[in-house]
Amino acid sequence: MKTEQENRKKTFKQMLDKSNNVVADELLFTATNEFFKDMTREDIKDWADICMEFVYEDLGYTKEQVLHATIHFDEKTPHIHCVVVPLIKKIDKRTNTERFTISKKQYIRDKIHLSELQDKYHARFVSKGYDLERGIKGSDRKHIKIKDYKKINRKLEENLNVRNNRLDKAINEFDEK
């Protein structure tokens, strides 16, 4: 088909509204409290610059695709929120024209590729002199939402308090005998 059918033309808004595509992706960069322990704000800025090098050089995003990148100091551990648009140029085979499309898979293809990217991230920091530990490869750990984490933590603390109270009571009864 050399010409495009009228019913296949869509505006950008129509594509977004009817699409399951990722329109923007948030990348989060952080490390342990121990990693940041003796760092100054300037050291953390240097760390952030290396993270952004990773975004550009290893992930392959351009500066135009980065909508927002900021360092947060609002929690116990500094972290970066980076919002990117996974926009790529593609040749439309039907019309033989260049088009833009959104495809996160061009940047992070699958779990294997993600693991390779994590290796590159680690290697980048080690080569810059940072003592950064690589996460456990092949880990089956799942992310827990903060709200759920706090709920689980509260429940564990309650159980621990109940057991401590029982133990204190048993010790007191034993001492009285």
Short mmCIF file of C-alpha atoms in Angstrom, two decimals:
data_model
loop_
_atom_site.label_atom_id
_atom_site.label_comp_id
_atom_site.label_asym_id
_atom_site.label_seq_id
_atom_site.Cartn_x
_atom_site.Cartn_y
_atom_site.Cartn_z
CA MET A 1 0.00 0.00 0.00
CA LYS A 2 1.65 3.18 -1.10
CA THR A 3 -1.03 5.53 0.19
CA GLU A 4 -2.39 5.77 3.67
CA GLN A 5 -6.04 5.03 4.20
CA GLU A 6 -7.99 7.90 5.70
CA ASN A 7 -9.39 5.74 8.54
CA ARG A 8 -5.83 4.86 9.67
CA LYS A 9 -4.76 8.45 10.25
CA LYS A 10 -4.81 9.48 13.89
CA THR A 11 -3.83 12.60 15.73
CA PHE A 12 -1.21 12.35 18.46
CA LYS A 13 -3.92 12.73 21.10
CA GLN A 14 -5.97 9.93 19.53
CA MET A 15 -2.92 7.67 19.55
CA LEU A 16 -2.32 8.39 23.24
CA ASP A 17 -5.96 7.95 24.22
CA LYS A 18 -6.29 4.59 22.42
CA SER A 19 -2.84 3.30 23.17
CA ASN A 20 -1.43 0.96 25.76
CA ASN A 21 2.02 2.40 25.08
CA VAL A 22 4.21 3.93 27.73
CA VAL A 23 4.11 7.66 27.03
CA ALA A 24 6.73 8.58 29.62
CA ASP A 25 8.85 6.48 31.91
CA GLU A 26 10.14 7.39 35.36
CA LEU A 27 13.61 6.17 36.21
CA LEU A 28 14.61 6.12 39.87
CA PHE A 29 18.26 6.10 40.94
CA THR A 30 19.32 5.55 44.54
CA ALA A 31 21.61 3.51 46.78
CA THR A 32 21.77 2.57 50.44
CA ASN A 33 22.05 5.07 53.30
CA GLU A 34 25.56 3.71 53.90
CA PHE A 35 26.58 4.67 50.34
CA PHE A 36 25.63 8.32 50.97
CA LYS A 37 26.79 8.42 54.62
CA ASP A 38 29.81 10.75 54.37
CA MET A 39 28.91 12.48 51.09
CA THR A 40 28.57 16.23 50.76
CA ARG A 41 25.93 17.81 48.55
CA GLU A 42 28.65 18.26 45.91
CA ASP A 43 29.53 14.54 46.10
CA ILE A 44 25.85 13.68 45.64
CA LYS A 45 25.69 16.02 42.63
CA ASP A 46 28.69 14.17 41.12
CA TRP A 47 26.86 10.87 41.75
CA ALA A 48 23.77 12.31 40.02
CA ASP A 49 25.86 13.40 37.01
CA ILE A 50 27.14 9.83 36.63
CA CYS A 51 23.55 8.55 36.81
CA MET A 52 22.61 10.92 34.00
CA GLU A 53 25.64 9.75 31.97
CA PHE A 54 24.13 6.27 32.31
CA VAL A 55 20.76 7.56 31.03
CA TYR A 56 22.38 9.12 27.96
CA GLU A 57 25.19 6.71 27.15
CA ASP A 58 23.95 3.30 28.31
CA LEU A 59 20.18 3.62 28.01
CA GLY A 60 20.47 5.77 24.89
CA TYR A 61 18.09 8.62 25.69
CA THR A 62 18.86 12.07 24.26
CA LYS A 63 18.66 15.31 26.24
CA GLU A 64 15.47 16.19 24.34
CA GLN A 65 13.84 13.01 25.62
CA VAL A 66 14.51 13.83 29.28
CA LEU A 67 11.47 15.77 30.47
CA HIS A 68 12.57 16.13 34.08
CA ALA A 69 15.46 15.03 36.27
CA THR A 70 15.85 16.11 39.88
CA ILE A 71 17.68 15.03 43.02
CA HIS A 72 15.45 14.56 46.06
CA PHE A 73 16.80 15.06 49.56
CA ASP A 74 13.31 14.84 51.13
CA GLU A 75 13.66 11.31 52.49
CA LYS A 76 16.38 9.47 54.42
CA THR A 77 18.25 8.51 51.25
CA PRO A 78 19.00 10.90 48.37
CA HIS A 79 17.54 9.75 45.05
CA ILE A 80 16.95 10.95 41.50
CA HIS A 81 13.64 11.00 39.68
CA CYS A 82 14.19 11.14 35.93
CA VAL A 83 11.23 11.24 33.53
CA VAL A 84 11.99 10.26 29.94
CA VAL A 85 9.95 9.85 26.74
CA PRO A 86 10.85 6.62 24.89
CA LEU A 87 10.42 8.22 21.47
CA ILE A 88 12.00 6.54 18.44
CA LYS A 89 12.16 7.18 14.70
CA LYS A 90 10.77 4.41 12.57
CA ILE A 91 10.24 3.85 8.86
CA ASP A 92 6.60 3.20 8.09
CA LYS A 93 6.79 0.29 5.64
CA ARG A 94 3.42 1.07 4.10
CA THR A 95 4.17 4.67 3.20
CA ASN A 96 7.98 4.45 3.24
CA THR A 97 8.13 7.57 5.40
CA GLU A 98 9.92 8.32 8.65
CA ARG A 99 7.66 8.53 11.69
CA PHE A 100 8.03 8.92 15.40
CA THR A 101 6.59 6.32 17.71
CA ILE A 102 6.81 5.54 21.40
CA SER A 103 8.47 2.29 22.38
CA LYS A 104 9.99 1.57 25.77
CA LYS A 105 11.20 -1.79 24.42
CA GLN A 106 13.80 0.04 22.36
CA TYR A 107 15.49 1.12 25.62
CA ILE A 108 14.79 -1.76 28.01
CA ARG A 109 13.97 -4.85 25.97
CA ASP A 110 13.43 -7.55 28.60
CA LYS A 111 14.62 -8.87 31.98
CA ILE A 112 17.91 -10.11 30.52
CA HIS A 113 18.63 -6.70 28.98
CA LEU A 114 17.66 -5.01 32.27
CA SER A 115 20.17 -7.21 34.12
CA GLU A 116 22.85 -6.25 31.57
CA LEU A 117 22.02 -2.58 32.12
CA GLN A 118 22.36 -3.09 35.87
CA ASP A 119 25.82 -4.60 35.24
CA LYS A 120 26.77 -1.54 33.15
CA TYR A 121 25.45 0.81 35.84
CA HIS A 122 27.53 -0.97 38.48
CA ALA A 123 30.65 -1.04 36.26
CA ARG A 124 30.27 2.68 35.49
CA PHE A 125 30.32 3.58 39.20
CA VAL A 126 33.13 1.19 40.11
CA SER A 127 35.25 2.62 37.25
CA LYS A 128 34.68 6.12 38.71
CA GLY A 129 36.00 4.97 42.11
CA TYR A 130 32.70 4.43 43.92
CA ASP A 131 32.24 1.48 46.28
CA LEU A 132 28.87 0.40 44.93
CA GLU A 133 27.63 -3.14 45.42
CA ARG A 134 25.79 -4.82 42.55
CA GLY A 135 22.33 -6.07 43.47
CA ILE A 136 21.69 -9.81 43.54
CA LYS A 137 21.49 -11.16 39.98
CA GLY A 138 18.38 -13.16 39.23
CA SER A 139 16.71 -12.09 42.47
CA ASP A 140 13.00 -12.83 42.66
CA ARG A 141 12.37 -9.97 45.08
CA LYS A 142 9.34 -7.85 44.33
CA HIS A 143 8.88 -4.16 45.00
CA ILE A 144 6.51 -3.41 47.87
CA LYS A 145 4.60 -0.14 47.89
CA ILE A 146 5.53 2.07 50.85
CA LYS A 147 1.97 1.95 52.17
CA ASP A 148 2.03 -1.88 52.16
CA TYR A 149 5.55 -1.95 53.65
CA LYS A 150 4.44 0.26 56.54
CA LYS A 151 1.37 -1.90 57.10
CA ILE A 152 3.51 -5.07 57.23
CA ASN A 153 6.01 -3.36 59.52
CA ARG A 154 3.25 -2.20 61.89
CA LYS A 155 1.83 -5.73 62.07
CA LEU A 156 5.28 -7.20 62.82
CA GLU A 157 5.88 -4.60 65.55
CA GLU A 158 2.51 -5.37 67.11
CA ASN A 159 3.32 -9.10 67.14
CA LEU A 160 6.74 -8.39 68.61
CA ASN A 161 5.24 -6.17 71.33
CA VAL A 162 2.71 -8.87 72.23
CA ARG A 163 5.49 -11.46 72.53
CA ASN A 164 7.68 -9.10 74.58
CA ASN A 165 4.77 -8.41 76.95
CA ARG A 166 4.17 -12.16 77.37
CA LEU A 167 7.86 -12.73 77.99
CA ASP A 168 8.03 -9.88 80.55
CA LYS A 169 4.96 -11.30 82.30
CA ALA A 170 6.48 -14.80 82.37
CA ILE A 171 9.79 -13.45 83.75
CA ASN A 172 7.97 -11.46 86.45
CA GLU A 173 5.93 -14.53 87.46
CA PHE A 174 9.13 -16.61 87.57
CA ASP A 175 10.89 -14.00 89.73
CA GLU A 176 7.97 -13.93 92.16
CA LYS A 177 8.26 -17.68 92.78
#
